[in-house]
């Protein structure tokens, strides 16, 4: 009896084993940062957030490119809460100031506080965290307890207390807000840095450096710390948006930037009196604040995914 069953055999010559196992020896392996940059360039989330941050930075550095109206010298009570007119697309505040011009010029103060606060927190937190994680012992114990004290203090409550001290109350400005935020926000950066340094301090390359005569501090500075910066960069990117919100909150409460400094927090606070009659006065600076914070959060998420070791293995 003849069988009509057909047998199919997969072609084995189409994908030779040699071609599958071929490795390009002339191509050097990508480093952590090169691989992260390759991933970031392909992520729409990173591209959109980077473009928004670039736009905000340009607005902060060169506000004259976006408006020719002086936000503090063109206030006329006759224009109080007036609607949009030619040259004033967002209308006027309760004091008759141009809303669009104030939003544009307020970008500089808000971004300045965020960037300067992040830099100060990085300097304090990375220094203390790296020393605690690398040397350990009593230094680690003292810094850990010191960090716990600051962790137990709500940052808004702590900022309200610090800003009422005579020096801070009499010298309100960008730097007093930056110092206040830095004094309260460094423990998280220190804890992240400590954990990252703990992971690499006993790595082979650190041990080899010490065996070649490099001092402990030199091994920390040249080998351990550079390989522990990935989580620091991610946290710094995320905290930048948080610090901008914190400045706006303190200014809204009346203990942040003085009224003479244009910021989104001051504009939101001043717009409370007009929220029923003209809510747009509050919505425009609030929208600018929200877009800025969202941009930095999206950038932080993209950087975190690109530097995640688990995603590098997939």
CSV table of C-alpha atoms in Angstrom, one decimal:
chain,number,residue,atom,x,y,z
A,1,UNK,CA,0.0,0.0,0.0
A,2,UNK,CA,1.5,3.3,-1.1
A,3,UNK,CA,1.6,6.1,1.5
A,4,UNK,CA,0.8,9.6,0.2
A,5,UNK,CA,2.5,11.4,3.2
A,6,UNK,CA,4.9,14.1,2.2
A,7,UNK,CA,8.0,14.8,4.3
A,8,UNK,CA,9.5,18.3,4.4
A,9,UNK,CA,13.1,18.8,5.5
A,10,UNK,CA,14.3,22.3,6.5
A,11,UNK,CA,17.1,23.5,4.3
A,12,UNK,CA,20.3,23.4,6.4
A,13,UNK,CA,22.5,25.3,3.9
A,14,UNK,CA,20.8,28.6,4.1
A,15,UNK,CA,22.2,29.6,7.4
A,16,UNK,CA,25.7,28.1,7.8
A,17,UNK,CA,26.8,27.6,11.3
A,18,UNK,CA,30.0,29.5,10.6
A,19,UNK,CA,28.0,32.6,9.6
A,20,UNK,CA,25.9,32.4,12.7
A,21,UNK,CA,28.8,32.1,15.1
A,22,UNK,CA,30.9,34.8,13.3
A,23,UNK,CA,32.0,37.6,15.6
A,24,UNK,CA,33.4,40.9,14.4
A,25,UNK,CA,36.7,40.9,16.2
A,26,UNK,CA,37.6,44.3,14.8
A,27,UNK,CA,34.6,46.0,16.4
A,28,UNK,CA,35.3,47.1,19.9
A,29,UNK,CA,32.6,46.4,22.5
A,30,UNK,CA,30.5,49.4,23.4
A,31,UNK,CA,31.0,51.0,26.8
A,32,UNK,CA,28.1,51.7,29.2
A,33,UNK,CA,27.8,55.3,28.0
A,34,UNK,CA,28.2,54.6,24.3
A,35,UNK,CA,25.5,51.8,24.5
A,36,UNK,CA,23.2,54.2,26.5
A,37,UNK,CA,23.6,56.9,23.9
A,38,UNK,CA,22.9,54.5,21.1
A,39,UNK,CA,19.6,53.5,22.9
A,40,UNK,CA,18.6,57.1,23.7
A,41,UNK,CA,18.9,58.2,20.1
A,42,UNK,CA,16.3,55.6,19.1
A,43,UNK,CA,13.8,56.6,21.8
A,44,UNK,CA,11.1,59.1,20.9
A,45,UNK,CA,10.6,59.9,24.6
A,46,UNK,CA,14.2,61.1,24.9
A,47,UNK,CA,14.0,63.1,21.7
A,48,UNK,CA,10.8,64.9,22.6
A,49,UNK,CA,12.0,65.7,26.2
A,50,UNK,CA,15.4,66.8,25.0
A,51,UNK,CA,13.9,69.2,22.4
A,52,UNK,CA,11.5,70.6,25.0
A,53,UNK,CA,14.4,71.1,27.5
A,54,UNK,CA,16.5,72.7,24.7
A,55,UNK,CA,13.6,75.1,24.0
A,56,UNK,CA,13.2,76.0,27.7
A,57,UNK,CA,16.9,76.6,28.0
A,58,UNK,CA,16.9,78.9,25.0
A,59,UNK,CA,13.9,80.8,26.5
A,60,UNK,CA,15.7,81.2,29.8
A,61,UNK,CA,19.0,82.4,28.3
A,62,UNK,CA,17.6,84.6,25.5
A,63,UNK,CA,14.1,85.8,26.5
A,64,UNK,CA,14.4,88.7,24.1
A,65,UNK,CA,14.1,86.3,21.2
A,66,UNK,CA,10.5,85.4,22.2
A,67,UNK,CA,9.1,88.7,23.5
A,68,UNK,CA,10.0,92.4,23.3
A,69,UNK,CA,7.6,93.5,26.1
A,70,UNK,CA,9.3,94.4,29.4
A,71,UNK,CA,7.3,92.4,32.0
A,72,UNK,CA,7.9,94.9,34.8
A,73,UNK,CA,8.0,98.3,33.1
A,74,UNK,CA,4.8,98.0,31.1
A,75,UNK,CA,2.3,97.3,33.9
A,76,UNK,CA,-0.8,99.6,33.7
A,77,UNK,CA,-3.8,99.3,35.9
A,78,UNK,CA,-6.0,100.3,33.0
A,79,UNK,CA,-5.2,96.9,31.5
A,80,UNK,CA,-6.1,94.9,34.6
A,81,UNK,CA,-7.3,91.4,33.7
A,82,UNK,CA,-7.8,92.6,30.1
A,83,UNK,CA,-8.0,89.9,27.4
A,84,UNK,CA,-5.6,89.2,24.6
A,85,UNK,CA,-4.8,92.1,22.3
A,86,UNK,CA,-2.3,92.7,19.6
A,87,UNK,CA,1.2,92.1,21.0
A,88,UNK,CA,-0.2,90.6,24.2
A,89,UNK,CA,-1.5,87.1,23.2
A,90,UNK,CA,-2.2,85.9,26.7
A,91,UNK,CA,-3.8,89.0,28.2
A,92,UNK,CA,-2.9,90.9,31.3
A,93,UNK,CA,-2.6,90.2,35.1
A,94,UNK,CA,-4.5,91.9,37.9
A,95,UNK,CA,-1.7,94.6,38.0
A,96,UNK,CA,-1.9,95.1,34.2
A,97,UNK,CA,1.3,93.3,33.4
A,98,UNK,CA,1.6,91.2,30.2
A,99,UNK,CA,1.1,87.5,31.1
A,100,UNK,CA,3.0,86.1,28.1
A,101,UNK,CA,6.1,88.3,28.9
A,102,UNK,CA,6.1,87.2,32.6
A,103,UNK,CA,5.8,83.6,31.6
A,104,UNK,CA,8.8,83.9,29.3
A,105,UNK,CA,10.9,85.9,31.7
A,106,UNK,CA,9.9,83.6,34.6
A,107,UNK,CA,11.6,80.7,33.0
A,108,UNK,CA,15.1,82.0,33.9
A,109,UNK,CA,14.5,82.1,37.7
A,110,UNK,CA,12.7,78.7,37.8
A,111,UNK,CA,15.3,76.9,35.8
A,112,UNK,CA,18.2,78.6,37.6
A,113,UNK,CA,17.0,77.4,41.0
A,114,UNK,CA,16.5,73.8,39.7
A,115,UNK,CA,19.9,73.6,38.0
A,116,UNK,CA,21.9,75.2,40.8
A,117,UNK,CA,20.1,73.1,43.4
A,118,UNK,CA,20.9,69.9,41.5
A,119,UNK,CA,24.6,70.9,41.2
A,120,UNK,CA,24.8,71.6,44.9
A,121,UNK,CA,23.0,68.4,45.9
A,122,UNK,CA,25.4,66.4,43.6
A,123,UNK,CA,28.5,68.0,45.2
A,124,UNK,CA,27.3,67.3,48.8
A,125,UNK,CA,25.5,64.0,48.3
A,126,UNK,CA,28.1,62.4,46.0
A,127,UNK,CA,31.0,63.4,48.2
A,128,UNK,CA,29.4,62.1,51.4
A,129,UNK,CA,27.9,59.0,49.8
A,130,UNK,CA,31.1,58.0,48.1
A,131,UNK,CA,33.2,58.4,51.3
A,132,UNK,CA,30.7,56.5,53.3
A,133,UNK,CA,30.3,53.7,50.8
A,134,UNK,CA,34.0,53.3,50.1
A,135,UNK,CA,35.6,53.6,53.6
A,136,UNK,CA,32.6,52.3,55.7
A,137,UNK,CA,33.2,51.9,59.4
A,138,UNK,CA,32.4,54.7,61.8
A,139,UNK,CA,32.3,57.2,58.9
A,140,UNK,CA,29.5,55.3,57.2
A,141,UNK,CA,27.6,55.0,60.5
A,142,UNK,CA,27.8,58.7,61.3
A,143,UNK,CA,26.7,59.8,57.8
A,144,UNK,CA,23.9,57.3,57.7
A,145,UNK,CA,22.5,58.6,61.0
A,146,UNK,CA,22.9,62.1,59.8
A,147,UNK,CA,21.0,61.3,56.6
A,148,UNK,CA,18.2,59.6,58.7
A,149,UNK,CA,17.7,62.8,60.6
A,150,UNK,CA,17.1,64.8,57.4
A,151,UNK,CA,15.0,62.0,55.9
A,152,UNK,CA,12.7,62.3,58.9
A,153,UNK,CA,12.1,66.0,58.3
A,154,UNK,CA,9.5,66.8,55.6
A,155,UNK,CA,11.2,68.9,53.0
A,156,UNK,CA,8.5,71.6,52.8
A,157,UNK,CA,8.3,71.9,56.6
A,158,UNK,CA,12.1,72.1,56.8
A,159,UNK,CA,12.2,74.8,54.1
A,160,UNK,CA,9.6,76.8,55.9
A,161,UNK,CA,11.7,76.7,59.1
A,162,UNK,CA,15.0,77.5,57.4
A,163,UNK,CA,13.6,80.4,55.3
A,164,UNK,CA,12.4,82.1,58.5
A,165,UNK,CA,15.9,82.3,59.9
A,166,UNK,CA,17.1,86.0,60.0
A,167,UNK,CA,19.8,85.6,57.4
A,168,UNK,CA,17.5,83.8,54.9
A,169,UNK,CA,14.5,86.1,55.6
A,170,UNK,CA,16.6,89.3,55.0
A,171,UNK,CA,18.4,88.0,51.9
A,172,UNK,CA,15.7,86.3,50.0
A,173,UNK,CA,16.8,85.4,46.4
A,174,UNK,CA,17.8,82.6,44.1
A,175,UNK,CA,20.8,81.6,46.2
A,176,UNK,CA,19.0,81.4,49.5
A,177,UNK,CA,16.4,79.1,47.9
A,178,UNK,CA,19.2,77.0,46.4
A,179,UNK,CA,20.9,76.7,49.8
A,180,UNK,CA,17.7,75.8,51.5
A,181,UNK,CA,16.9,73.0,49.0
A,182,UNK,CA,20.5,71.7,49.0
A,183,UNK,CA,20.5,71.5,52.8
A,184,UNK,CA,17.4,69.3,52.8
A,185,UNK,CA,17.7,67.2,49.6
A,186,UNK,CA,21.2,65.8,49.8
A,187,UNK,CA,20.5,62.6,51.8
A,188,UNK,CA,18.8,60.8,48.9
A,189,UNK,CA,21.7,61.5,46.6
A,190,UNK,CA,24.1,60.4,49.2
A,191,UNK,CA,22.3,57.1,49.8
A,192,UNK,CA,22.1,56.3,46.1
A,193,UNK,CA,25.8,57.1,45.7
A,194,UNK,CA,26.8,55.0,48.7
A,195,UNK,CA,24.9,52.0,47.3
A,196,UNK,CA,26.6,52.4,43.9
A,197,UNK,CA,30.1,52.7,45.4
A,198,UNK,CA,29.5,49.7,47.6
A,199,UNK,CA,28.8,47.6,44.5
A,200,UNK,CA,32.1,48.5,42.8
A,201,UNK,CA,34.5,49.1,45.6
A,202,UNK,CA,35.5,45.4,45.6
A,203,UNK,CA,35.5,45.0,41.9
A,204,UNK,CA,38.5,43.5,40.1
A,205,UNK,CA,39.6,46.8,38.5
A,206,UNK,CA,39.5,48.6,41.9
A,207,UNK,CA,41.5,45.8,43.5
A,208,UNK,CA,44.0,45.8,40.7
A,209,UNK,CA,44.5,49.6,41.0
A,210,UNK,CA,45.2,49.3,44.7
A,211,UNK,CA,47.6,46.4,44.1
A,212,UNK,CA,49.5,48.6,41.7
A,213,UNK,CA,50.1,51.2,44.4
A,214,UNK,CA,47.1,53.5,43.9
A,215,UNK,CA,46.0,55.0,47.2
A,216,UNK,CA,42.5,54.3,48.6
A,217,UNK,CA,41.4,57.9,47.8
A,218,UNK,CA,42.9,57.7,44.3
A,219,UNK,CA,41.2,54.4,43.6
A,220,UNK,CA,37.9,55.9,44.8
A,221,UNK,CA,38.3,59.0,42.7
A,222,UNK,CA,39.7,57.5,39.5
A,223,UNK,CA,38.0,54.0,39.4
A,224,UNK,CA,35.2,53.4,41.9
A,225,UNK,CA,33.3,56.7,41.6
A,226,UNK,CA,33.3,57.0,37.7
A,227,UNK,CA,31.8,53.6,37.5
A,228,UNK,CA,29.1,54.5,40.1
A,229,UNK,CA,27.8,57.6,38.4
A,230,UNK,CA,25.0,56.1,36.3
A,231,UNK,CA,22.3,56.1,39.1
A,232,UNK,CA,23.5,59.5,40.2
A,233,UNK,CA,22.8,61.0,36.7
A,234,UNK,CA,19.4,59.4,36.6
A,235,UNK,CA,18.5,60.7,40.1
A,236,UNK,CA,19.8,64.2,39.2
A,237,UNK,CA,17.7,64.4,36.1
A,238,UNK,CA,14.6,63.4,38.0
A,239,UNK,CA,15.3,65.7,40.9
A,240,UNK,CA,15.7,68.7,38.7
A,241,UNK,CA,12.0,68.8,38.0
A,242,UNK,CA,11.2,68.2,41.6
A,243,UNK,CA,13.4,71.2,42.7
A,244,UNK,CA,11.6,73.4,40.2
A,245,UNK,CA,8.3,72.4,41.7
A,246,UNK,CA,9.7,73.0,45.2
A,247,UNK,CA,10.8,76.5,44.3
A,248,UNK,CA,7.4,77.3,42.9
A,249,UNK,CA,5.8,75.9,46.1
A,250,UNK,CA,8.0,78.0,48.4
A,251,UNK,CA,7.3,81.1,46.2
A,252,UNK,CA,3.6,80.3,46.3
A,253,UNK,CA,3.7,80.2,50.1
A,254,UNK,CA,5.5,83.5,50.2
A,255,UNK,CA,8.9,82.2,51.5
A,256,UNK,CA,10.7,81.5,48.3
A,257,UNK,CA,11.8,84.1,45.7
A,258,UNK,CA,10.9,87.7,46.5
A,259,UNK,CA,8.2,89.4,44.5
A,260,UNK,CA,10.8,91.4,42.6
A,261,UNK,CA,12.1,88.2,41.0
A,262,UNK,CA,9.8,86.9,38.2
A,263,UNK,CA,9.1,83.2,38.6
A,264,UNK,CA,6.2,80.9,37.8
A,265,UNK,CA,5.6,80.3,41.5
A,266,UNK,CA,5.2,84.1,42.2
A,267,UNK,CA,2.9,84.4,39.2
A,268,UNK,CA,0.7,81.5,40.4
A,269,UNK,CA,0.6,83.0,43.9
A,270,UNK,CA,-0.4,86.4,42.5
A,271,UNK,CA,-3.1,84.9,40.2
A,272,UNK,CA,-5.0,83.5,43.2
A,273,UNK,CA,-7.0,86.7,43.4
A,274,UNK,CA,-8.2,86.3,39.8
A,275,UNK,CA,-8.9,82.6,39.6
A,276,UNK,CA,-12.7,83.1,39.6
A,277,UNK,CA,-12.8,86.1,37.2
A,278,UNK,CA,-9.9,85.2,34.9
A,279,UNK,CA,-8.4,81.7,35.4
A,280,UNK,CA,-6.1,82.0,32.4
A,281,UNK,CA,-3.8,84.2,34.5
A,282,UNK,CA,-3.1,81.2,36.7
A,283,UNK,CA,-3.3,78.5,34.0
A,284,UNK,CA,-0.5,79.9,31.8
A,285,UNK,CA,2.4,79.9,34.3
A,286,UNK,CA,1.0,76.6,35.8
A,287,UNK,CA,1.1,75.1,32.3
A,288,UNK,CA,4.7,76.2,31.7
A,289,UNK,CA,5.7,74.7,35.1
A,290,UNK,CA,3.9,71.4,34.3
A,291,UNK,CA,5.5,71.1,30.8
A,292,UNK,CA,9.0,71.8,32.3
A,293,UNK,CA,8.6,69.3,35.1
A,294,UNK,CA,7.2,66.7,32.7
A,295,UNK,CA,10.1,67.2,30.3
A,296,UNK,CA,12.7,66.4,33.0
A,297,UNK,CA,10.7,63.5,34.3
A,298,UNK,CA,10.5,62.0,30.7
A,299,UNK,CA,14.2,62.6,30.3
A,300,UNK,CA,15.0,60.9,33.6
A,301,UNK,CA,12.9,57.9,32.6
A,302,UNK,CA,14.6,57.6,29.3
A,303,UNK,CA,18.1,57.9,30.8
A,304,UNK,CA,17.2,55.4,33.5
A,305,UNK,CA,16.0,52.8,31.0
A,306,UNK,CA,19.1,53.3,28.9
A,307,UNK,CA,21.5,52.9,31.8
A,308,UNK,CA,19.6,49.9,33.4
A,309,UNK,CA,21.9,46.9,33.3
A,310,UNK,CA,18.9,44.5,32.9
A,311,UNK,CA,17.8,46.3,29.7
A,312,UNK,CA,21.4,46.0,28.4
A,313,UNK,CA,21.2,42.2,28.7
A,314,UNK,CA,17.9,42.0,26.7
